Short mmCIF file of C-alpha atoms in Angstrom, two decimals:
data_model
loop_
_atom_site.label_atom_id
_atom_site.label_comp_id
_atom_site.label_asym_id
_atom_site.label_seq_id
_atom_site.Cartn_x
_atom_site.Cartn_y
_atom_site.Cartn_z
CA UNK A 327 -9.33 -30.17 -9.22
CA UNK A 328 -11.19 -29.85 -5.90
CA UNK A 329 -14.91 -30.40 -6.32
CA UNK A 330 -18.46 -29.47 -5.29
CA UNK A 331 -18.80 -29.05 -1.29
CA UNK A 332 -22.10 -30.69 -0.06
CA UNK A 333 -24.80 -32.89 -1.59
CA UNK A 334 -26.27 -30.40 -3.83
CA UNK A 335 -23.45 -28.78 -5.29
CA UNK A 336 -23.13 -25.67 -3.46
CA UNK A 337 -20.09 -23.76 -4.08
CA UNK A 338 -17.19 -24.35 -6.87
CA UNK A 339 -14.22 -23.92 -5.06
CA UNK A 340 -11.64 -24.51 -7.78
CA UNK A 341 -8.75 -22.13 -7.36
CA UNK A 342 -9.96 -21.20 -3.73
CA UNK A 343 -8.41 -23.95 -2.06
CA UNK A 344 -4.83 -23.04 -2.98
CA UNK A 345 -3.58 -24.84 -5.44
CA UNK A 346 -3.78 -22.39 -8.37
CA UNK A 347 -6.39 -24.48 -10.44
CA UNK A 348 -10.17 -23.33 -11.96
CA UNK A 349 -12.67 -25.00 -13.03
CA UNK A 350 -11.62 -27.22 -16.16
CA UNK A 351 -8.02 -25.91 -15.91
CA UNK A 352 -5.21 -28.17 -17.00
CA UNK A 353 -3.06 -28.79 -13.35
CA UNK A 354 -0.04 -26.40 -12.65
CA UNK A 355 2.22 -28.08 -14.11
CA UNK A 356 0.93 -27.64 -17.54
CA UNK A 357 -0.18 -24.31 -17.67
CA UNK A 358 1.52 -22.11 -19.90
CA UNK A 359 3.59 -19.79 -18.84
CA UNK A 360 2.39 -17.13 -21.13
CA UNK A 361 1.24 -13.38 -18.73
CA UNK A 362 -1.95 -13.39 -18.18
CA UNK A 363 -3.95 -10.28 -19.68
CA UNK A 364 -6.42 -7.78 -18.24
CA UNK A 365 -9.87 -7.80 -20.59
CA UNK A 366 -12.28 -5.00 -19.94
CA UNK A 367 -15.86 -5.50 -21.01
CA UNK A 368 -16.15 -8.71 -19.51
CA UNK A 369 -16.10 -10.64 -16.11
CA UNK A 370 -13.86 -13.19 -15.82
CA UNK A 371 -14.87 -16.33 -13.42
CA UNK A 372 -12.05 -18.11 -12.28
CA UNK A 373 -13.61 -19.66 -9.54
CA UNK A 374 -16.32 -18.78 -7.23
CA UNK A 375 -18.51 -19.88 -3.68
CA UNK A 376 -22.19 -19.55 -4.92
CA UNK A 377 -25.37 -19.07 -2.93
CA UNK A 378 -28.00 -21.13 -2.76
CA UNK A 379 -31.31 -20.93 -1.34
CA UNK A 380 -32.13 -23.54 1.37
CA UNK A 381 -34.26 -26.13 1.10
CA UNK A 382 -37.13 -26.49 3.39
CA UNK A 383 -35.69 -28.92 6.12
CA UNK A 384 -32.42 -27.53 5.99
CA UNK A 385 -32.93 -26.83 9.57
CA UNK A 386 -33.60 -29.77 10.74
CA UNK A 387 -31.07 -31.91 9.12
CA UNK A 388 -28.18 -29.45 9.57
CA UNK A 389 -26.56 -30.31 5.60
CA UNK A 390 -26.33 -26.80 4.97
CA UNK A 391 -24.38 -25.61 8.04
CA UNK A 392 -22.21 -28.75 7.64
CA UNK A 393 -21.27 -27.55 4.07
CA UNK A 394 -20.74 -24.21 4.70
CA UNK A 395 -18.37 -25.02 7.77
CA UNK A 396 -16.21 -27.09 5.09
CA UNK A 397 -15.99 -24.25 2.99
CA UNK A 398 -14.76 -22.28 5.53
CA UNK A 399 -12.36 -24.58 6.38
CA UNK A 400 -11.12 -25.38 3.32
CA UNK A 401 -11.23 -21.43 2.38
CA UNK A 402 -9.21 -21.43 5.97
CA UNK A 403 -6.45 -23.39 4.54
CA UNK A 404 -6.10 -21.62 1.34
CA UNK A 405 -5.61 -18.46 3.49
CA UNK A 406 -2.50 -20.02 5.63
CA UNK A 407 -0.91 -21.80 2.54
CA UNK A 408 -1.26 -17.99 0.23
CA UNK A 409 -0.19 -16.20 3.37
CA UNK A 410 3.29 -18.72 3.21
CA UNK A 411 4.40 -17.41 0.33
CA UNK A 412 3.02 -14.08 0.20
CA UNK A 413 6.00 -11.62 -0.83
CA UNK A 414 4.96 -8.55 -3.20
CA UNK A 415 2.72 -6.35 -1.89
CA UNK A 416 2.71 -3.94 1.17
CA UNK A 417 0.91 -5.74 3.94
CA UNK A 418 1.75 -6.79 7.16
CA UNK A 419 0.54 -10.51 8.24
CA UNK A 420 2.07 -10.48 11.56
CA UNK A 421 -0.47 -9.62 14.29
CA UNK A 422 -3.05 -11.00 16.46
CA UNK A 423 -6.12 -9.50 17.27
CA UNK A 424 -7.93 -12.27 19.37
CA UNK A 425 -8.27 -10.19 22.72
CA UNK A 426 -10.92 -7.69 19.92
CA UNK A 427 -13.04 -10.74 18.82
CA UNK A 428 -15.60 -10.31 21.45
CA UNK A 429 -16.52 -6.43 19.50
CA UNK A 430 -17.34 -8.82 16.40
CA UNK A 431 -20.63 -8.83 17.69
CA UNK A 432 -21.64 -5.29 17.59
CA UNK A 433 -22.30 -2.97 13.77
CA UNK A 434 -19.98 0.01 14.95
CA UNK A 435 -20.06 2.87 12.55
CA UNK A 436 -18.33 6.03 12.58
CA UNK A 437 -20.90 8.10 10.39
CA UNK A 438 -20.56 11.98 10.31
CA UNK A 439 -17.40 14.05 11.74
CA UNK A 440 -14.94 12.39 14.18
CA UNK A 441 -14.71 15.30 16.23
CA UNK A 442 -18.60 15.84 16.63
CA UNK A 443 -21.05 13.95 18.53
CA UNK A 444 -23.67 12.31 16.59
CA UNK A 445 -26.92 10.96 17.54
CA UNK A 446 -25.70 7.57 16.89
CA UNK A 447 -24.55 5.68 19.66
CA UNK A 448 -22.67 2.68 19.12
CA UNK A 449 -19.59 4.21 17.59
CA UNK A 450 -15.08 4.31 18.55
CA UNK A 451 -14.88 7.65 17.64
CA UNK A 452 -13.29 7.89 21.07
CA UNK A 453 -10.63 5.43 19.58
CA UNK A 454 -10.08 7.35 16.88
CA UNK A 455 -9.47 10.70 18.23
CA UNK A 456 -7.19 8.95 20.21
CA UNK A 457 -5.14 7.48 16.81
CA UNK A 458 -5.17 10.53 15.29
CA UNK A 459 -3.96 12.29 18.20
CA UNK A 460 -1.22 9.70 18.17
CA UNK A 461 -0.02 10.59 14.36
CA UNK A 462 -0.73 14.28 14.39
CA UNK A 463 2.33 14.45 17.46
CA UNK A 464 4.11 11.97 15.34
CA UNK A 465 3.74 14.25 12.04
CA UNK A 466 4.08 17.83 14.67
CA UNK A 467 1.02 19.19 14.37
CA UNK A 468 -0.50 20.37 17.62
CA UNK A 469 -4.55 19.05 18.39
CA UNK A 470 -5.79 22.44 17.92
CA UNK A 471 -4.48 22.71 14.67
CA UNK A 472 -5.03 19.36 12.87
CA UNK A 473 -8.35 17.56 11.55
CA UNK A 474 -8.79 13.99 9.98
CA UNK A 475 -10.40 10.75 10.49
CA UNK A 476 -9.87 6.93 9.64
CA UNK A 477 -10.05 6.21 6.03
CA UNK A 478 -11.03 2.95 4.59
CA UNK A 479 -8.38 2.46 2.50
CA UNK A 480 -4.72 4.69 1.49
CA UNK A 481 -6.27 5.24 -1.97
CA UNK A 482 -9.55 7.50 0.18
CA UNK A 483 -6.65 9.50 2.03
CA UNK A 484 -5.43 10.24 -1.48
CA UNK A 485 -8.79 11.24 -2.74
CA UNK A 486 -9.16 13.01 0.65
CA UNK A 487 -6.00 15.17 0.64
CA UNK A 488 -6.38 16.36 -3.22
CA UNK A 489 -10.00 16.88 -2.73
CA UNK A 490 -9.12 19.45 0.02
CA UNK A 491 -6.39 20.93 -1.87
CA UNK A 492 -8.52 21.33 -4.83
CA UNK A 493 -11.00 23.34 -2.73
CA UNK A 494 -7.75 25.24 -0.95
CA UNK A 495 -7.19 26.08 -4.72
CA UNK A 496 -9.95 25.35 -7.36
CA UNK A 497 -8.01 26.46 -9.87
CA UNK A 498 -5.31 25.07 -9.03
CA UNK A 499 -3.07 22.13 -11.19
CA UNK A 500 -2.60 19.09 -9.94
CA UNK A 501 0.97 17.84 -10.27
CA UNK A 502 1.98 14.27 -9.76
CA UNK A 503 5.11 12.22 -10.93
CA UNK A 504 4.30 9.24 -13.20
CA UNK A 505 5.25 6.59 -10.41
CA UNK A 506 2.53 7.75 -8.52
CA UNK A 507 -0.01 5.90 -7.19
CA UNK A 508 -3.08 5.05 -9.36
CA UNK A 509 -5.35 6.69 -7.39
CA UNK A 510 -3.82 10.22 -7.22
CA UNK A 511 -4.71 10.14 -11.12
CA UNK A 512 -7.99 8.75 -10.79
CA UNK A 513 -8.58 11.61 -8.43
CA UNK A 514 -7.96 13.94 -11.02
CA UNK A 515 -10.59 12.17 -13.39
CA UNK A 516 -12.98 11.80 -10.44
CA UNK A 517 -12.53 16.16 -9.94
CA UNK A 518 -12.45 17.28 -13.32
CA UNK A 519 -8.27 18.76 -12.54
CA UNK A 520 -6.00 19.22 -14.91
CA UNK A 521 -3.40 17.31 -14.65
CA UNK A 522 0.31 16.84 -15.35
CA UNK A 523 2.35 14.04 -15.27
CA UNK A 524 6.11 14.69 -13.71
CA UNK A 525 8.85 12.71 -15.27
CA UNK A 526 11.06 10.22 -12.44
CA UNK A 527 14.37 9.61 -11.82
CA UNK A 528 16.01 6.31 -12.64
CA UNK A 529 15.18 5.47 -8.72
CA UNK A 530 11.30 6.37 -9.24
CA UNK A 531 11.93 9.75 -7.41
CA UNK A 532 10.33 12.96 -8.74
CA UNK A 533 12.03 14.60 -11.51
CA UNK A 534 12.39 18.39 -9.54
CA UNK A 535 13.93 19.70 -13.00
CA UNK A 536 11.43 18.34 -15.11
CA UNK A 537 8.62 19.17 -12.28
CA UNK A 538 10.26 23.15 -12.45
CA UNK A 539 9.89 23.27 -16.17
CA UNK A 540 6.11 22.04 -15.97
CA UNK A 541 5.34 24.47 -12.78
CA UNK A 542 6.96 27.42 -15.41
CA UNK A 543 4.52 26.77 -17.97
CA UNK A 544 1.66 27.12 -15.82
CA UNK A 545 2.61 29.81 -13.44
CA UNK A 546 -0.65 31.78 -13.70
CA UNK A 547 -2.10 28.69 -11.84
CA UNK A 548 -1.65 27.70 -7.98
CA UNK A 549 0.16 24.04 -7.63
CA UNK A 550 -1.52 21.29 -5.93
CA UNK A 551 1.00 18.46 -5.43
CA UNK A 552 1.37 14.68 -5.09
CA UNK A 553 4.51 13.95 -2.51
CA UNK A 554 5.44 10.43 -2.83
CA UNK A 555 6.20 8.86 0.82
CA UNK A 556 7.46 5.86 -1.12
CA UNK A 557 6.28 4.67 -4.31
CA UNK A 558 4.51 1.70 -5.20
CA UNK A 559 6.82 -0.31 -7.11
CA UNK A 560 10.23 0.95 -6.80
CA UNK A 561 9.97 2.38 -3.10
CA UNK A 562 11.51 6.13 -3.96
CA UNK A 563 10.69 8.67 -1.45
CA UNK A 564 10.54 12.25 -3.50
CA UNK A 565 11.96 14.89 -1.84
CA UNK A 566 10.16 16.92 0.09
CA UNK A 567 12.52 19.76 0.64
CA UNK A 568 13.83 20.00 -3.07
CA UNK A 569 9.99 19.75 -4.16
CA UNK A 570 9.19 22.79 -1.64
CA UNK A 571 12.81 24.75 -2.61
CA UNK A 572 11.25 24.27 -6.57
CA UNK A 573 7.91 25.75 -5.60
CA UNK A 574 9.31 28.53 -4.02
CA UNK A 575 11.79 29.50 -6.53
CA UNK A 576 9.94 29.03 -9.35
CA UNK A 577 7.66 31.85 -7.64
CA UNK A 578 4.50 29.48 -6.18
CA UNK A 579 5.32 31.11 -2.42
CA UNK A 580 2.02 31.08 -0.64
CA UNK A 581 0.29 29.56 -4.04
CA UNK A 582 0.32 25.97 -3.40
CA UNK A 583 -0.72 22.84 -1.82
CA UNK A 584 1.32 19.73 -0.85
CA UNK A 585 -0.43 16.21 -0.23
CA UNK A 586 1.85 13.59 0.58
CA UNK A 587 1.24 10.21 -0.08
CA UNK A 588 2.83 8.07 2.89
CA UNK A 589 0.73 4.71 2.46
CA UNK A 590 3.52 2.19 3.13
CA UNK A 591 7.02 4.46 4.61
CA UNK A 592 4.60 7.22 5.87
CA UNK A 593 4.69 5.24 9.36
CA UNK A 594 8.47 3.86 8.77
CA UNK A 595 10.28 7.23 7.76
CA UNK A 596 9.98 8.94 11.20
CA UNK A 597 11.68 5.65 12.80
CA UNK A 598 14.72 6.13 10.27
CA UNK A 599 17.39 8.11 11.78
CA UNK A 600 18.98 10.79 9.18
CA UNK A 601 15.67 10.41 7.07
CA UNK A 602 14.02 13.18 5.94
CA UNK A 603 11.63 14.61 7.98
CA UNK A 604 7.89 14.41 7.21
CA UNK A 605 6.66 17.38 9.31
CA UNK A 606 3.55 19.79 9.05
CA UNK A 607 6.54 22.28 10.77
CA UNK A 608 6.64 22.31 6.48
CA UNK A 609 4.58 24.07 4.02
CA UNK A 610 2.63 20.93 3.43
CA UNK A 611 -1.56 20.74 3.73
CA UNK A 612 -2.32 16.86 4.76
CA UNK A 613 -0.36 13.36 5.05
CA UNK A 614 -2.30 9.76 4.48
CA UNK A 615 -1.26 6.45 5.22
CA UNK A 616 -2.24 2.62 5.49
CA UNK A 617 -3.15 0.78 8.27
CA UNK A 618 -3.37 -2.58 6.72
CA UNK A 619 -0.04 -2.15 5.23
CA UNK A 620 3.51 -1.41 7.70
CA UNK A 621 0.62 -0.83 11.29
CA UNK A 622 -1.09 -4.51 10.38
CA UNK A 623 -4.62 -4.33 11.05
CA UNK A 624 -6.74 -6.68 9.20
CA UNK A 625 -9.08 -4.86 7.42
CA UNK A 626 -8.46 -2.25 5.07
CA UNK A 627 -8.31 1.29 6.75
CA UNK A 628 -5.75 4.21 6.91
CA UNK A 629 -5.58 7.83 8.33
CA UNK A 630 -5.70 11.11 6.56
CA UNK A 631 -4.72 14.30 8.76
CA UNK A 632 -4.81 17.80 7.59
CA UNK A 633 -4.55 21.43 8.59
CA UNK A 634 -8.02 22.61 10.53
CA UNK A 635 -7.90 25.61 8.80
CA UNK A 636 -8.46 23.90 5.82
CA UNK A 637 -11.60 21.24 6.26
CA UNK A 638 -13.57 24.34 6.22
CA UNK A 639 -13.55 24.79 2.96
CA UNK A 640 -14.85 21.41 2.11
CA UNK A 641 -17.11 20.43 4.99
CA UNK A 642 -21.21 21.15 5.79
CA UNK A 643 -23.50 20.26 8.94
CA UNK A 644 -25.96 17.28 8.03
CA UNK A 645 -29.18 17.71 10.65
CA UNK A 646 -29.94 14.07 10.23
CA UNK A 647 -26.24 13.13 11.61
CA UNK A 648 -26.84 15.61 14.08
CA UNK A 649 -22.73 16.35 12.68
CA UNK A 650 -20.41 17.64 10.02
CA UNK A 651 -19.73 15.68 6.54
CA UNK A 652 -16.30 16.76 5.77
CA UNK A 653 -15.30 13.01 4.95
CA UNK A 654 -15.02 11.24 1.59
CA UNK A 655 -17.40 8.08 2.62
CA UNK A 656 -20.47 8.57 5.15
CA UNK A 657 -20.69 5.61 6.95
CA UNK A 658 -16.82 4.12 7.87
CA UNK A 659 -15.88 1.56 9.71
CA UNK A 660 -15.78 1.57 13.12
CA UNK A 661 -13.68 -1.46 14.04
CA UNK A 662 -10.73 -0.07 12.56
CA UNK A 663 -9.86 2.32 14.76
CA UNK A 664 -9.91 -0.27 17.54
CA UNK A 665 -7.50 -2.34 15.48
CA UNK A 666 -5.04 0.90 15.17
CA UNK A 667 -5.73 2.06 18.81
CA UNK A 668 -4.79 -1.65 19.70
CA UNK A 669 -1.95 -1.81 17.79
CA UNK A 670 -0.64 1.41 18.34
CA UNK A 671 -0.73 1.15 22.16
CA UNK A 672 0.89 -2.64 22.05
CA UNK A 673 4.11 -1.43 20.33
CA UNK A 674 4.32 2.46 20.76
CA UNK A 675 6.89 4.33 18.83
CA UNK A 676 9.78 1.93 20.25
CA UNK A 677 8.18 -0.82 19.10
CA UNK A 678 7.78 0.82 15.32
CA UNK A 679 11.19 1.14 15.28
CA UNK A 680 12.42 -1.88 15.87
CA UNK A 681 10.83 -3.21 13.32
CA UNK A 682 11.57 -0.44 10.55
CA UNK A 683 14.92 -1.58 11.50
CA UNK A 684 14.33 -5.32 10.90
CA UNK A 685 12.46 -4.64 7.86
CA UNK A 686 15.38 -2.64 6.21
CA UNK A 687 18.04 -4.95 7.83
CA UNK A 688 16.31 -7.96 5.87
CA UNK A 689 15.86 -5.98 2.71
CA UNK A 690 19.47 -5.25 2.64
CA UNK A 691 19.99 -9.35 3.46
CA UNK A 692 17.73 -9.96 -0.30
CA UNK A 693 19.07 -7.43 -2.13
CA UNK A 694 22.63 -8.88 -1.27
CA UNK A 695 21.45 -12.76 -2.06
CA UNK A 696 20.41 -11.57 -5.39
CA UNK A 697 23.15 -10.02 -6.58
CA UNK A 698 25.23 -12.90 -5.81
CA UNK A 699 23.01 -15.02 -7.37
CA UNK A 700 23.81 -13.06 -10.37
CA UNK A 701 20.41 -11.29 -10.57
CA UNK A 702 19.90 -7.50 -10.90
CA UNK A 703 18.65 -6.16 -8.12
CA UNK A 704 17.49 -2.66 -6.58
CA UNK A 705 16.92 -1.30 -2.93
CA UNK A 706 16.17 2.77 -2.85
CA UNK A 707 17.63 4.62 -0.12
CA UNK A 708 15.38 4.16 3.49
CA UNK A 709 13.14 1.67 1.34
CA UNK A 710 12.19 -2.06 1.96
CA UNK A 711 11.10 -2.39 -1.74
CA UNK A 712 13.63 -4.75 -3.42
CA UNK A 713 13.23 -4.30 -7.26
CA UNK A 714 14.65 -7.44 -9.17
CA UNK A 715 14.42 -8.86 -13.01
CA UNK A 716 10.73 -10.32 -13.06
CA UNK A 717 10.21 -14.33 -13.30
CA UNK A 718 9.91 -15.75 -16.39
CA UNK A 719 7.14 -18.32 -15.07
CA UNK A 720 4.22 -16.75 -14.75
CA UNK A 721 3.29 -19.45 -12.66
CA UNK A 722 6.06 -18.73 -9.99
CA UNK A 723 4.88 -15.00 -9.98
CA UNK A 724 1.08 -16.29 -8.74
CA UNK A 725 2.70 -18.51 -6.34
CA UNK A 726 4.77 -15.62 -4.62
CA UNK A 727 2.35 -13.24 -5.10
CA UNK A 728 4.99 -10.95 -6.70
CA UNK A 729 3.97 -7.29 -8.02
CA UNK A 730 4.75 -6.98 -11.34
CA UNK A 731 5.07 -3.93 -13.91
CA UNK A 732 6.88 -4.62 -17.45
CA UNK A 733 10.46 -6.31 -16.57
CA UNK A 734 10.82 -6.11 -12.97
CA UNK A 735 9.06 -7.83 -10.11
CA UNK A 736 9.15 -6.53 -6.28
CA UNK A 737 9.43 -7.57 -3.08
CA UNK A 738 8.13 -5.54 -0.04
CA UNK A 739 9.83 -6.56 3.12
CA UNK A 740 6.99 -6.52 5.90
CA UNK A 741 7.66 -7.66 9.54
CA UNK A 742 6.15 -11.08 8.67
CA UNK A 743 9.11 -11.93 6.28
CA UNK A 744 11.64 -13.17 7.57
CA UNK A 745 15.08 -14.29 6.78
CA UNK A 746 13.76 -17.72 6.74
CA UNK A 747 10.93 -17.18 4.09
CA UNK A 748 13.28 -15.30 2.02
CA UNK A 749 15.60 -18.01 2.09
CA UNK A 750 13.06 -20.55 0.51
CA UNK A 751 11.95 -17.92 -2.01
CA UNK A 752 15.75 -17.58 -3.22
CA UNK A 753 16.44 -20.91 -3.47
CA UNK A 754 12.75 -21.76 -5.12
CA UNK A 755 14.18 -18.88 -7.54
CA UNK A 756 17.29 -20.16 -8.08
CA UNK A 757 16.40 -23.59 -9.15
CA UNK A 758 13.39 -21.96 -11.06
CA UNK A 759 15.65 -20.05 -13.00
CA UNK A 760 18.35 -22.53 -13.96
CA UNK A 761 15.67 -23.89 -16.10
CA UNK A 762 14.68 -20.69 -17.63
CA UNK A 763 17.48 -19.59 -19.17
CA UNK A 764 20.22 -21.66 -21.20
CA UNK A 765 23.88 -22.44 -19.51
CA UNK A 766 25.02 -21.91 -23.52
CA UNK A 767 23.46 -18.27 -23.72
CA UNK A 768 21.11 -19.05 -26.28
CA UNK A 769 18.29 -17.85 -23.66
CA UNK A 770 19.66 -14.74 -21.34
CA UNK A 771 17.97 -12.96 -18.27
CA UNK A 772 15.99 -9.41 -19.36
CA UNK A 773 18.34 -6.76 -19.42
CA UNK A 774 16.25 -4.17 -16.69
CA UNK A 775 19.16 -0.98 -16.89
CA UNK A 776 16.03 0.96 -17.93
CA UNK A 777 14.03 0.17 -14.73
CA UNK A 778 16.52 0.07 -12.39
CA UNK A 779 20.10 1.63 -13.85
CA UNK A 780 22.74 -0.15 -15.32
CA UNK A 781 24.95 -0.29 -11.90
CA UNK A 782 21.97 -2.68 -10.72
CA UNK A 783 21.63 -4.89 -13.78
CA UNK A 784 22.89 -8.23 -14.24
CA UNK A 785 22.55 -8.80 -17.37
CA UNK A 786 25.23 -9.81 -20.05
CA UNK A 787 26.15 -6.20 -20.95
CA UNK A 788 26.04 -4.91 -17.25
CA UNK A 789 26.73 -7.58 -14.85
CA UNK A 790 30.39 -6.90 -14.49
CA UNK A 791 29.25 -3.24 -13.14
CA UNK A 792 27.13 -4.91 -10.64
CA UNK A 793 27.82 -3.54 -7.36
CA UNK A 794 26.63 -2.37 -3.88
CA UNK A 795 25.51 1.65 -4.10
CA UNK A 796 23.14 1.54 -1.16
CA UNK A 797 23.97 4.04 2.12
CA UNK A 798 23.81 1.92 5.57
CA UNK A 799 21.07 4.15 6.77
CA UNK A 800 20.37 3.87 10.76
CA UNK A 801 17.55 3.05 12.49
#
C-alpha cells in the first residue's frame, strides 16, 4: 500500500496512486472478485487527500509545499496510468489545451443570459455566442430563431430542455423510454411530471408501438418527449421520424414537445452520411449535448439550444444581473466555452468527421475481434457503443473502467482509442477469460440473448447463430 506523504501524515493516498488498493486492503491479487454494491445511508471512504492546517513555520521551511507537490505528482501519475486503460465511458482524452493555460489565471463567469450584457465584466460570453452559433447552423436553426447557452454538464441540458417543455405544456406527460438517461427521470421527480416509462427494442431503441399505446391512454394530455440521440449503454438512436409519424397519428398534431437527448452521437450523427437527420427543420423544441464527451474539453460542460419562441415562457429579468435568468444554474463556467470555441475552430466540421469515421471504423474492428474470440458482441447501427458479455473479474472491470449494467459490459470508442489499446484490452481479455470459465464446460460464459438478441450471443445455445448483422454505414 502507498503511505502517508510528508512528515506529519498529511494525506492517505491509498487507491489514488493507481494501483487499485485502500487503506488496509488485501493487494489486487487477492481481492475477491465478488461486484461491489452501492449502500445508501452511508459514506464510503476508500481513500482520501486530507487537509491539514499548517503549522506556524510552514513558511519558512517549505515542508508543506514540498508535500503537496508529491501529491500532485503522484496524483499526476495515477491520472496517466487510469487514462491507459480507460475504455467504458463516453469521454474523449485526446486533446491539448496548453495554448488556454495562460486564462487559468482569471475567475470567468458567465452569470445571467448569454445573449444579454451584464454588469459583470470578466466573462466569454462572446465565445459562447459564437459556439452556439456554430451548432444552431449545424442543427438548422437560423440565429434569430434559436436561444441556449453552455451547460455544465449533458444531464443540465436534459433538465433544461424538459423544464422548457414542461412550461411549453404544464400539463403535459412526460414520455421517456426505459434506456433513457438517468437524468431525464430525475427531471421528472425534480418537476413534479407524470411520467411514463416506454418499453425498448432488443437494440435499446424506443418501442414506437408500445410508446402509441401509452400516448392513447393519455390523449386528453399534451406529450412532452425524451428523443434518445444514442443511449447510454447500448448506443440506440430512437427514431425521430417514426416517434414524430406516432405523435401525429395518434392525434398529438400541434400538442407536443420533443427534447432530444444527443449527449454522446448528438455531435457524431450529422457527420454520418445516410443517418438520420437531427434538424429543428422538425417538429422538435431543443437538442443538448456533451462537450466533455465526443468535442473533448476537459471540464464538464455541454450545450442546450432551443426555439426563441419558447425561453419566454420560462425566463425573468434579475436587476442585480443587470440580465435575464432563463438558465438552470446562475453562475456557469466561463472557461468552457473557450475550450469548445477552441476546439471547434481547430477541427471544424471536416475535422468532426474524420473522426466519427475513425471512431465507427474501430468499433466495427472490436466488435469483429470479439466475435471471433467467441464472445457475444453488439454494435447498433451509426453507434460506437460495443455491447459485449460483462467480465467475470470484477477486478478487470475497475481496471478498464468498463460500464456495467446486469450481464453486459460496454465499450465506447472515443478518438483516443485506438486500434492499439484495443488490441491489449482483447488480448488482456482473452487470457483473463481462459481462466474464468472451464475448457470441460463445467463453468460457461453468461448467456446475454436478452440484452443483446440471440443473433449476437455466444453462448452455448446461440453461438452457432453468431453472425455479422451490422450495415457498413458511410462517413
Amino acid at each position: 500500500m502507498v503511505g502517508s506523504v510528508g512528515n506529519d501524515g498529511l494525506m492517505e493516498l491509498g487507491a489514488a496512486a493507481g494501483n487499485g488498493v485502500g487503506k488496509g486492503a488485501r493487494p489486487m491479487e487477492e481481492q475477491p472478485p465478488a461486484r461491489r454494491e452501492v449502500v445508501l445511508g452511508r459514506n464510503v471512504h476508500t481513500a482520501s487527500f486530507a487537509v491539514k492546517e499548517p503549522e506556524a513555520d510552514d513558511d519558512e521551511t517549505g515542508e508543506r509545499e514540498a508535500a503537496m507537490a508529491s501529491v500532485l505528482a503522484l496524483y499526476r501519475r495515477s491520472l496517466v496510468e487510469r487514462t491507459k486503460h480507460h475504455l467504458g465511458y463516453p469521454y474523449n482524452l485526446d486533446f491539448d489545451y496548453g495554448a488556454l493555460s495562460r486564462l487559468q489565471h482569471f475567475s470567468i463567469n458567465n452569470l445571467g443570459d448569454p445573449f444579454i450584457e451584464s454588469n459583470y465584466g470578466v466573462h466569454s460570453r462572446q465565445f459562447e455566442v459564437g459556439v452556439l452559433d456554430w451548432f444552431a447552423r449545424l442543427w438548422e436553426l437560423e440565429k434569430n430563431e434559436y436561444w441556449g447557452y453552455i451547460t455544465n454538464c449533458g444531464t443540465e441540458g436534459n433538465l433544461h430542455g424538459i423544464l422548457v417543455g414542461r412550461e411549453v405544456f404544464p400539463d403535459g406527460i412526460l414520455y421517456a423510454s426505459l434506456e433513457s438517461h438517468y437524468s431525464v427521470f430525475k427531471a421528472a421527480r425534480m418537476y413534479r411530471m407524470e411520467c411514463v416509462k416506454v418499453d425498448t427494442l432488443i437494440s435499446g431503441e424506443i418501442d414506437c408501438a408500445d410508446f402509441q399505446r401509452n400516448l392513447l391512454l393519455n390523449r386528453d394530455k399534451p406529450a412532452i418527449i425524451n428523443v434518445n440521440i444514442g443511449t447510454t449503454v447500448k448506443g440506440a438512436v430512437d427514431d425521430l421520424d417514426m416517434v414524430i409519424k406516432t405523435l401525429e397519428e395518434s392525434g398529438f398534431k400541434d400538442r407536443f414537445y420533443i427534447h432530444c437527448d444527443g449527449a454522446l452521437f448528438g455531435l457524431m450523427i450529422p457527420f454520418v452520411k445516410k443517418a438520420p437527420k437531427v434538424t429543428f427543420k422538425k417538429p422538435i423544441g431543443s437538442v443538448s449535448v456533451s462537450g466533455h464527451k465526443f468535442v473533448g474539453c476537459p471540464m464538464p460542460c455541454g450545450v442546450q439550444i432551443t426555439r426563441l419562441e419558447h425561453i419566454n415562457a420560462l425566463s425573468s429579468n434579475v436587476e442585480y444581473l443587470a440580465s435575464r435568468d432563463a438558465t438552470i444554474m446562475g453562475s456557469r463556467n466561463g472557461h468552457a466555452p473557450i475550450f469548445l470555441w477552441y476546439t471547434l475552430n481547430r477541427k471544424g466540421y471536416r475535422g468532426f468527421q474524420k473522426e466519427v469515421q475513425k471512431c465507427l471504423r474501430n468499433a466495427h474492428y472490436l466488435k469483429d475481434r470479439l466475435r471471433e474470440a467467441g464472445i457475444g458482441a453488439m454494435l447498433n447501427e451509426l453507434s460506437s457503443t460495443v455491447v459485449f458479455e460483462r467480465p467475470k473479474d470484477e477486478e478487470f472491470v475497475r481496471r478498464w473502467q468498463l460500464a456495467c449494467e446486469g450481464s453486459i459490459a460496454h465499450v465506447v470508442v472515443m478518438p483516443n482509442v485506438t486500434i492499439d489499446k484495443l488490441d491489449y484490452f482483447l488480448n488482456e481479455l482473452a487470457e483473463k477469460r481462459a481462466a474464468w470459465y472451464d475448457q470441460d464446460g463445467m463453468c460457461q460464459p453468461p448467456c446475454i440473448a436478452g440484452d443483446v438478441g440471440q443473433e449476437n450471443c455466444a453462448c452455448i445455445l446461440h453461438k452457432n447463430n453468431l453472425g455479422c448483422f451490422c450495415k457498413d454505414w458511410n462517413v
